[in-house]
Amino acid sequence: MTGILNVDNQKEETMTTQNDFLKDTFGLAGKRALITGSSQGIGYALAVGLARAGASVVLNGRDEAKVAKAKAELSALCPEAEVHALCFDVTDHEAVRTAVDDFELSTGAIDILVNNAGMQHRSPLEEFPADRFEALLQTNVASVFHVGQAVARFMIGRGRGKIINICSVQSALARPGIAPYTATKGAVANLTKGMATDWAQHGLQCNAIAPGYFDTPLNAALVADPDFTAWLEKRTPAHRWGKVEELVGACVFLSSGASSFVNGHVLYVDGGISVSL
């Protein structure tokens, strides 16, 4: 009987050690994460994942009603999590600066920033509307600069911080009809490298996640197209669309202490599409 008890105690001690390791390495307790464009789709899925990993989350968007709805849903889903709503237009430099400054001073530190806000417009390049091109630049690229700079100013002062920019498989590849989108996502990948180069010396880790083709509101038209889905399933080694929940692990890793010496990296989560012909 004593031998059995000793074995059971050893198992419990091992499990405790393992749990402590996971909490210390990947846990986000005591951290606060701002996720832009997080009222739906990938942004909301990442907010849920970070909350479940122990972080407080700050939801963001321009539509106050949508953000409020997302906050209520997330609070119900993760009742133990602290959830905030912070509405501002990520393309407005002054609005971003004011919102971030006010939040930092009134509520507390933003330890993790996920620059997720983005848009898409599909058209042959020779017919692509100039105003849509400008909107893509502002929403997909300028927003990363605006929010990244506003948050990094405080992170630099604290000597620590995590910035995760959402790129795309289009950061490395191109497909007909979305050349400007491809250009913006390539720019975000290089801006990520620039952030790391400038800010690593201050204790920040700046990295990116590049999703492949995921079933999101942004891709609703493609998901509904059986011909495109058939092409995608054939083109992707995993032979399927990605699920937004499958991006959470990468985000938790890049948000946690596990990535303390990872900087300027673009992590592709794409079912293998970027490495195959």
mmCIF file of C-alpha atoms in Angstrom:
data_model
loop_
_atom_site.group_PDB
_atom_site.id
_atom_site.type_symbol
_atom_site.label_atom_id
_atom_site.label_comp_id
_atom_site.label_asym_id
_atom_site.label_seq_id
_atom_site.Cartn_x
_atom_site.Cartn_y
_atom_site.Cartn_z
ATOM 1 C CA MET A 1 0.000 0.000 0.000
ATOM 2 C CA THR A 2 2.865 2.374 0.835
ATOM 3 C CA GLY A 3 4.431 1.706 -2.552
ATOM 4 C CA ILE A 4 1.161 2.533 -4.325
ATOM 5 C CA LEU A 5 0.834 5.775 -2.360
ATOM 6 C CA ASN A 6 4.395 6.728 -3.254
ATOM 7 C CA VAL A 7 3.701 6.126 -6.948
ATOM 8 C CA ASP A 8 0.517 8.193 -6.771
ATOM 9 C CA ASN A 9 2.364 11.010 -4.999
ATOM 10 C CA GLN A 10 5.104 10.939 -7.644
ATOM 11 C CA LYS A 11 2.492 11.174 -10.402
ATOM 12 C CA GLU A 12 0.826 14.122 -8.703
ATOM 13 C CA GLU A 13 4.184 15.858 -8.227
ATOM 14 C CA THR A 14 5.041 15.265 -11.888
ATOM 15 C CA MET A 15 1.693 16.648 -13.020
ATOM 16 C CA THR A 16 2.118 19.667 -10.749
ATOM 17 C CA THR A 17 5.591 20.284 -12.180
ATOM 18 C CA GLN A 18 4.261 19.980 -15.714
ATOM 19 C CA ASN A 19 1.370 22.319 -15.020
ATOM 20 C CA ASP A 20 3.706 24.851 -13.412
ATOM 21 C CA PHE A 21 5.979 24.658 -16.456
ATOM 22 C CA LEU A 22 3.080 25.270 -18.838
ATOM 23 C CA LYS A 23 1.789 28.190 -16.751
ATOM 24 C CA ASP A 24 5.235 29.752 -16.440
ATOM 25 C CA THR A 25 6.097 29.257 -20.124
ATOM 26 C CA PHE A 26 2.829 29.752 -21.978
ATOM 27 C CA GLY A 27 0.472 31.233 -19.383
ATOM 28 C CA LEU A 28 -0.791 34.794 -19.805
ATOM 29 C CA ALA A 29 -2.179 35.441 -16.325
ATOM 30 C CA GLY A 30 -1.651 39.064 -15.342
ATOM 31 C CA LYS A 31 -1.223 40.196 -18.956
ATOM 32 C CA ARG A 32 -3.553 42.438 -20.916
ATOM 33 C CA ALA A 33 -4.000 42.110 -24.696
ATOM 34 C CA LEU A 34 -5.453 44.615 -27.159
ATOM 35 C CA ILE A 35 -6.744 42.969 -30.345
ATOM 36 C CA THR A 36 -7.769 45.314 -33.141
ATOM 37 C CA GLY A 37 -10.693 44.353 -35.363
ATOM 38 C CA SER A 38 -11.873 41.851 -32.780
ATOM 39 C CA SER A 39 -15.662 42.040 -32.939
ATOM 40 C CA GLN A 40 -15.757 39.044 -35.304
ATOM 41 C CA GLY A 41 -13.712 36.555 -37.310
ATOM 42 C CA ILE A 42 -10.048 35.945 -36.601
ATOM 43 C CA GLY A 43 -9.786 38.841 -34.139
ATOM 44 C CA TYR A 44 -12.595 37.543 -31.962
ATOM 45 C CA ALA A 45 -11.240 33.982 -32.073
ATOM 46 C CA LEU A 46 -7.834 35.230 -30.930
ATOM 47 C CA ALA A 47 -9.441 37.256 -28.140
ATOM 48 C CA VAL A 48 -11.214 34.120 -26.907
ATOM 49 C CA GLY A 49 -7.990 32.130 -27.054
ATOM 50 C CA LEU A 50 -5.951 34.717 -25.172
ATOM 51 C CA ALA A 51 -8.685 35.019 -22.532
ATOM 52 C CA ARG A 52 -8.674 31.258 -22.052
ATOM 53 C CA ALA A 53 -4.890 31.396 -21.646
ATOM 54 C CA GLY A 54 -5.378 33.788 -18.721
ATOM 55 C CA ALA A 55 -5.056 37.227 -20.307
ATOM 56 C CA SER A 56 -7.336 40.188 -19.857
ATOM 57 C CA VAL A 57 -8.530 41.272 -23.290
ATOM 58 C CA VAL A 58 -9.405 44.591 -24.885
ATOM 59 C CA LEU A 59 -11.753 44.290 -27.844
ATOM 60 C CA ASN A 60 -11.576 46.913 -30.569
ATOM 61 C CA GLY A 61 -13.535 48.042 -33.591
ATOM 62 C CA ARG A 62 -15.237 51.107 -35.069
ATOM 63 C CA ASP A 63 -18.800 49.874 -34.590
ATOM 64 C CA GLU A 64 -19.628 50.331 -30.904
ATOM 65 C CA ALA A 65 -22.678 48.072 -31.090
ATOM 66 C CA LYS A 66 -20.719 45.195 -32.635
ATOM 67 C CA VAL A 67 -17.909 45.574 -30.115
ATOM 68 C CA ALA A 68 -20.393 45.672 -27.224
ATOM 69 C CA LYS A 69 -22.051 42.501 -28.528
ATOM 70 C CA ALA A 70 -18.673 40.764 -28.832
ATOM 71 C CA LYS A 71 -17.766 41.847 -25.302
ATOM 72 C CA ALA A 72 -21.008 40.409 -23.903
ATOM 73 C CA GLU A 73 -20.479 37.130 -25.753
ATOM 74 C CA LEU A 74 -16.862 36.808 -24.640
ATOM 75 C CA SER A 75 -17.730 37.650 -21.038
ATOM 76 C CA ALA A 76 -20.377 34.921 -21.057
ATOM 77 C CA LEU A 77 -18.000 32.441 -22.687
ATOM 78 C CA CYS A 78 -15.086 33.225 -20.340
ATOM 79 C CA PRO A 79 -16.705 34.580 -17.139
ATOM 80 C CA GLU A 80 -13.378 34.509 -15.308
ATOM 81 C CA ALA A 81 -11.763 36.853 -17.847
ATOM 82 C CA GLU A 82 -11.522 40.637 -17.605
ATOM 83 C CA VAL A 83 -12.914 42.048 -20.863
ATOM 84 C CA HIS A 84 -12.760 45.672 -22.025
ATOM 85 C CA ALA A 85 -14.108 47.461 -25.091
ATOM 86 C CA LEU A 86 -12.081 50.211 -26.722
ATOM 87 C CA CYS A 87 -13.630 51.696 -29.849
ATOM 88 C CA PHE A 88 -11.524 53.748 -32.249
ATOM 89 C CA ASP A 89 -10.712 53.941 -35.955
ATOM 90 C CA VAL A 90 -7.332 52.263 -36.505
ATOM 91 C CA THR A 91 -6.718 54.415 -39.589
ATOM 92 C CA ASP A 92 -6.955 57.685 -37.617
ATOM 93 C CA HIS A 93 -3.554 58.401 -36.079
ATOM 94 C CA GLU A 94 -4.755 60.964 -33.548
ATOM 95 C CA ALA A 95 -7.776 58.879 -32.509
ATOM 96 C CA VAL A 96 -5.523 55.869 -31.964
ATOM 97 C CA ARG A 97 -3.016 57.861 -29.919
ATOM 98 C CA THR A 98 -5.751 59.394 -27.760
ATOM 99 C CA ALA A 99 -7.537 56.083 -27.134
ATOM 100 C CA VAL A 100 -4.354 54.208 -26.217
ATOM 101 C CA ASP A 101 -3.033 57.035 -24.017
ATOM 102 C CA ASP A 102 -6.328 57.310 -22.144
ATOM 103 C CA PHE A 103 -6.594 53.550 -21.637
ATOM 104 C CA GLU A 104 -3.024 53.179 -20.387
ATOM 105 C CA LEU A 105 -3.442 56.036 -17.927
ATOM 106 C CA SER A 106 -6.929 55.168 -16.695
ATOM 107 C CA THR A 107 -7.017 51.357 -16.804
ATOM 108 C CA GLY A 108 -3.531 49.931 -17.061
ATOM 109 C CA ALA A 109 -0.775 48.531 -19.230
ATOM 110 C CA ILE A 110 -1.301 46.917 -22.613
ATOM 111 C CA ASP A 111 1.209 44.058 -22.534
ATOM 112 C CA ILE A 112 0.221 42.401 -25.813
ATOM 113 C CA LEU A 113 -0.939 44.004 -29.055
ATOM 114 C CA VAL A 114 -2.455 41.996 -31.883
ATOM 115 C CA ASN A 115 -2.783 44.131 -35.018
ATOM 116 C CA ASN A 116 -5.585 42.224 -36.714
ATOM 117 C CA ALA A 117 -7.799 44.888 -38.334
ATOM 118 C CA GLY A 118 -7.927 44.461 -42.092
ATOM 119 C CA MET A 119 -10.045 44.563 -45.229
ATOM 120 C CA GLN A 120 -10.191 42.972 -48.666
ATOM 121 C CA HIS A 121 -11.380 44.074 -52.096
ATOM 122 C CA ARG A 122 -11.302 41.843 -55.161
ATOM 123 C CA SER A 123 -10.992 43.190 -58.697
ATOM 124 C CA PRO A 124 -8.762 42.729 -61.751
ATOM 125 C CA LEU A 125 -5.731 44.942 -61.253
ATOM 126 C CA GLU A 126 -6.347 46.923 -64.460
ATOM 127 C CA GLU A 127 -9.810 47.843 -63.159
ATOM 128 C CA PHE A 128 -8.990 48.197 -59.464
ATOM 129 C CA PRO A 129 -10.629 51.373 -58.033
ATOM 130 C CA ALA A 130 -8.107 53.907 -56.766
ATOM 131 C CA ASP A 131 -10.166 54.675 -53.670
ATOM 132 C CA ARG A 132 -10.259 50.971 -52.719
ATOM 133 C CA PHE A 133 -6.489 50.792 -53.124
ATOM 134 C CA GLU A 134 -6.066 53.732 -50.751
ATOM 135 C CA ALA A 135 -8.508 52.172 -48.275
ATOM 136 C CA LEU A 136 -6.512 48.931 -48.309
ATOM 137 C CA LEU A 137 -3.293 50.816 -47.616
ATOM 138 C CA GLN A 138 -4.820 52.695 -44.703
ATOM 139 C CA THR A 139 -6.636 49.760 -43.117
ATOM 140 C CA ASN A 140 -4.076 47.004 -43.673
ATOM 141 C CA VAL A 141 -0.761 48.872 -43.400
ATOM 142 C CA ALA A 142 -1.114 52.336 -41.859
ATOM 143 C CA SER A 143 -3.181 50.925 -38.980
ATOM 144 C CA VAL A 144 -0.318 48.627 -37.989
ATOM 145 C CA PHE A 145 1.964 51.661 -37.811
ATOM 146 C CA HIS A 146 -0.548 53.834 -35.946
ATOM 147 C CA VAL A 147 -1.531 51.321 -33.261
ATOM 148 C CA GLY A 148 1.910 49.742 -33.071
ATOM 149 C CA GLN A 149 3.591 53.085 -32.427
ATOM 150 C CA ALA A 150 0.991 54.218 -29.889
ATOM 151 C CA VAL A 151 1.278 51.030 -27.836
ATOM 152 C CA ALA A 152 5.037 50.592 -28.247
ATOM 153 C CA ARG A 153 5.737 53.987 -26.657
ATOM 154 C CA PHE A 154 4.443 52.599 -23.356
ATOM 155 C CA MET A 155 5.993 49.144 -23.833
ATOM 156 C CA ILE A 156 9.406 50.702 -24.415
ATOM 157 C CA GLY A 157 9.107 52.628 -21.166
ATOM 158 C CA ARG A 158 8.371 49.386 -19.310
ATOM 159 C CA GLY A 159 11.131 47.455 -21.096
ATOM 160 C CA ARG A 160 8.824 44.668 -22.297
ATOM 161 C CA GLY A 161 5.953 43.935 -24.666
ATOM 162 C CA LYS A 162 4.577 41.663 -27.369
ATOM 163 C CA ILE A 163 3.375 42.879 -30.754
ATOM 164 C CA ILE A 164 1.785 40.402 -33.157
ATOM 165 C CA ASN A 165 0.806 41.568 -36.625
ATOM 166 C CA ILE A 166 -1.613 39.524 -38.706
ATOM 167 C CA CYS A 167 -0.125 38.992 -42.151
ATOM 168 C CA SER A 168 -1.378 36.474 -44.719
ATOM 169 C CA VAL A 169 -0.218 33.701 -46.972
ATOM 170 C CA GLN A 170 -0.432 36.563 -49.494
ATOM 171 C CA SER A 171 2.605 38.064 -47.761
ATOM 172 C CA ALA A 172 4.592 35.513 -49.773
ATOM 173 C CA LEU A 173 2.261 34.448 -52.599
ATOM 174 C CA ALA A 174 -0.073 36.131 -55.080
ATOM 175 C CA ARG A 175 -3.398 35.225 -56.629
ATOM 176 C CA PRO A 176 -5.316 36.980 -59.442
ATOM 177 C CA GLY A 177 -7.667 39.778 -58.461
ATOM 178 C CA ILE A 178 -6.105 40.832 -55.158
ATOM 179 C CA ALA A 179 -2.768 42.419 -56.099
ATOM 180 C CA PRO A 180 -3.206 45.478 -53.811
ATOM 181 C CA TYR A 181 -4.154 43.241 -50.870
ATOM 182 C CA THR A 182 -1.053 41.158 -51.558
ATOM 183 C CA ALA A 183 1.033 44.340 -51.559
ATOM 184 C CA THR A 184 -0.364 45.415 -48.192
ATOM 185 C CA LYS A 185 0.293 42.063 -46.547
ATOM 186 C CA GLY A 186 3.823 41.994 -47.907
ATOM 187 C CA ALA A 187 4.283 45.441 -46.379
ATOM 188 C CA VAL A 188 3.006 44.240 -42.984
ATOM 189 C CA ALA A 189 5.537 41.402 -43.033
ATOM 190 C CA ASN A 190 8.379 43.845 -43.650
ATOM 191 C CA LEU A 191 7.013 46.360 -41.141
ATOM 192 C CA THR A 192 7.094 43.539 -38.587
ATOM 193 C CA LYS A 193 10.777 43.016 -39.317
ATOM 194 C CA GLY A 194 11.357 46.751 -38.960
ATOM 195 C CA MET A 195 9.552 46.845 -35.614
ATOM 196 C CA ALA A 196 11.714 44.007 -34.335
ATOM 197 C CA THR A 197 14.884 45.690 -35.583
ATOM 198 C CA ASP A 198 14.042 48.973 -33.838
ATOM 199 C CA TRP A 199 12.365 47.707 -30.685
ATOM 200 C CA ALA A 200 14.011 44.410 -29.714
ATOM 201 C CA GLN A 201 16.693 46.408 -27.897
ATOM 202 C CA HIS A 202 13.931 47.750 -25.634
ATOM 203 C CA GLY A 203 12.671 44.307 -24.628
ATOM 204 C CA LEU A 204 9.848 43.997 -27.179
ATOM 205 C CA GLN A 205 9.170 40.932 -29.314
ATOM 206 C CA CYS A 206 7.511 41.864 -32.611
ATOM 207 C CA ASN A 207 6.340 38.983 -34.775
ATOM 208 C CA ALA A 208 3.589 38.092 -37.212
ATOM 209 C CA ILE A 209 1.148 35.305 -37.965
ATOM 210 C CA ALA A 210 0.380 34.603 -41.628
ATOM 211 C CA PRO A 211 -2.912 32.710 -41.967
ATOM 212 C CA GLY A 212 -3.670 30.717 -45.087
ATOM 213 C CA TYR A 213 -7.263 30.358 -46.219
ATOM 214 C CA PHE A 214 -9.632 30.430 -43.264
ATOM 215 C CA ASP A 215 -13.408 30.324 -43.098
ATOM 216 C CA THR A 216 -14.054 33.934 -41.987
ATOM 217 C CA PRO A 217 -16.483 36.743 -42.879
ATOM 218 C CA LEU A 218 -13.713 38.261 -45.026
ATOM 219 C CA ASN A 219 -13.654 35.075 -47.124
ATOM 220 C CA ALA A 220 -17.415 34.433 -47.127
ATOM 221 C CA ALA A 221 -17.710 34.831 -50.912
ATOM 222 C CA LEU A 222 -14.906 32.343 -51.500
ATOM 223 C CA VAL A 223 -16.237 29.843 -48.977
ATOM 224 C CA ALA A 224 -19.602 29.964 -50.755
ATOM 225 C CA ASP A 225 -17.977 29.303 -54.145
ATOM 226 C CA PRO A 226 -17.787 25.508 -54.706
ATOM 227 C CA ASP A 227 -15.271 25.907 -57.539
ATOM 228 C CA PHE A 228 -12.911 27.942 -55.378
ATOM 229 C CA THR A 229 -13.256 25.522 -52.460
ATOM 230 C CA ALA A 230 -12.471 22.607 -54.779
ATOM 231 C CA TRP A 231 -9.372 24.458 -56.035
ATOM 232 C CA LEU A 232 -8.286 25.300 -52.482
ATOM 233 C CA GLU A 233 -8.714 21.755 -51.213
ATOM 234 C CA LYS A 234 -6.591 20.494 -54.090
ATOM 235 C CA ARG A 235 -3.960 23.229 -53.717
ATOM 236 C CA THR A 236 -3.546 22.947 -49.929
ATOM 237 C CA PRO A 237 -1.670 19.881 -48.590
ATOM 238 C CA ALA A 238 -4.134 19.720 -45.662
ATOM 239 C CA HIS A 239 -6.974 19.590 -48.264
ATOM 240 C CA ARG A 240 -9.327 21.914 -46.377
ATOM 241 C CA TRP A 241 -10.130 25.413 -45.169
ATOM 242 C CA GLY A 242 -8.569 26.441 -41.864
ATOM 243 C CA LYS A 243 -10.653 26.988 -38.749
ATOM 244 C CA VAL A 244 -10.063 30.255 -36.906
ATOM 245 C CA GLU A 245 -9.480 28.381 -33.639
ATOM 246 C CA GLU A 246 -6.363 26.877 -35.236
ATOM 247 C CA LEU A 247 -4.662 30.283 -35.088
ATOM 248 C CA VAL A 248 -4.919 30.508 -31.311
ATOM 249 C CA GLY A 249 -1.910 28.325 -30.471
ATOM 250 C CA ALA A 250 0.419 30.455 -32.572
ATOM 251 C CA CYS A 251 -0.934 33.627 -30.972
ATOM 252 C CA VAL A 252 -0.556 32.278 -27.425
ATOM 253 C CA PHE A 253 3.022 31.214 -28.193
ATOM 254 C CA LEU A 254 3.980 34.626 -29.583
ATOM 255 C CA SER A 255 2.216 36.357 -26.661
ATOM 256 C CA SER A 256 3.925 34.305 -23.964
ATOM 257 C CA GLY A 257 7.323 33.919 -22.390
ATOM 258 C CA ALA A 258 7.929 30.925 -24.642
ATOM 259 C CA SER A 259 8.807 33.338 -27.473
ATOM 260 C CA SER A 260 11.175 35.550 -25.476
ATOM 261 C CA PHE A 261 13.944 35.291 -28.116
ATOM 262 C CA VAL A 262 11.713 35.157 -31.201
ATOM 263 C CA ASN A 263 11.748 38.459 -33.069
ATOM 264 C CA GLY A 264 10.851 39.583 -36.574
ATOM 265 C CA HIS A 265 9.454 36.165 -37.454
ATOM 266 C CA VAL A 266 6.467 35.519 -39.726
ATOM 267 C CA LEU A 267 4.773 32.294 -38.631
ATOM 268 C CA TYR A 268 2.713 30.727 -41.422
ATOM 269 C CA VAL A 269 -0.397 28.863 -40.309
ATOM 270 C CA ASP A 270 -1.684 27.737 -43.684
ATOM 271 C CA GLY A 271 -2.041 23.972 -43.938
ATOM 272 C CA GLY A 272 1.187 23.844 -45.963
ATOM 273 C CA ILE A 273 0.022 25.916 -48.953
ATOM 274 C CA SER A 274 3.061 28.210 -48.860
ATOM 275 C CA VAL A 275 5.581 25.361 -49.101
ATOM 276 C CA SER A 276 4.077 23.281 -51.899
ATOM 277 C CA LEU A 277 3.630 23.517 -55.655
#
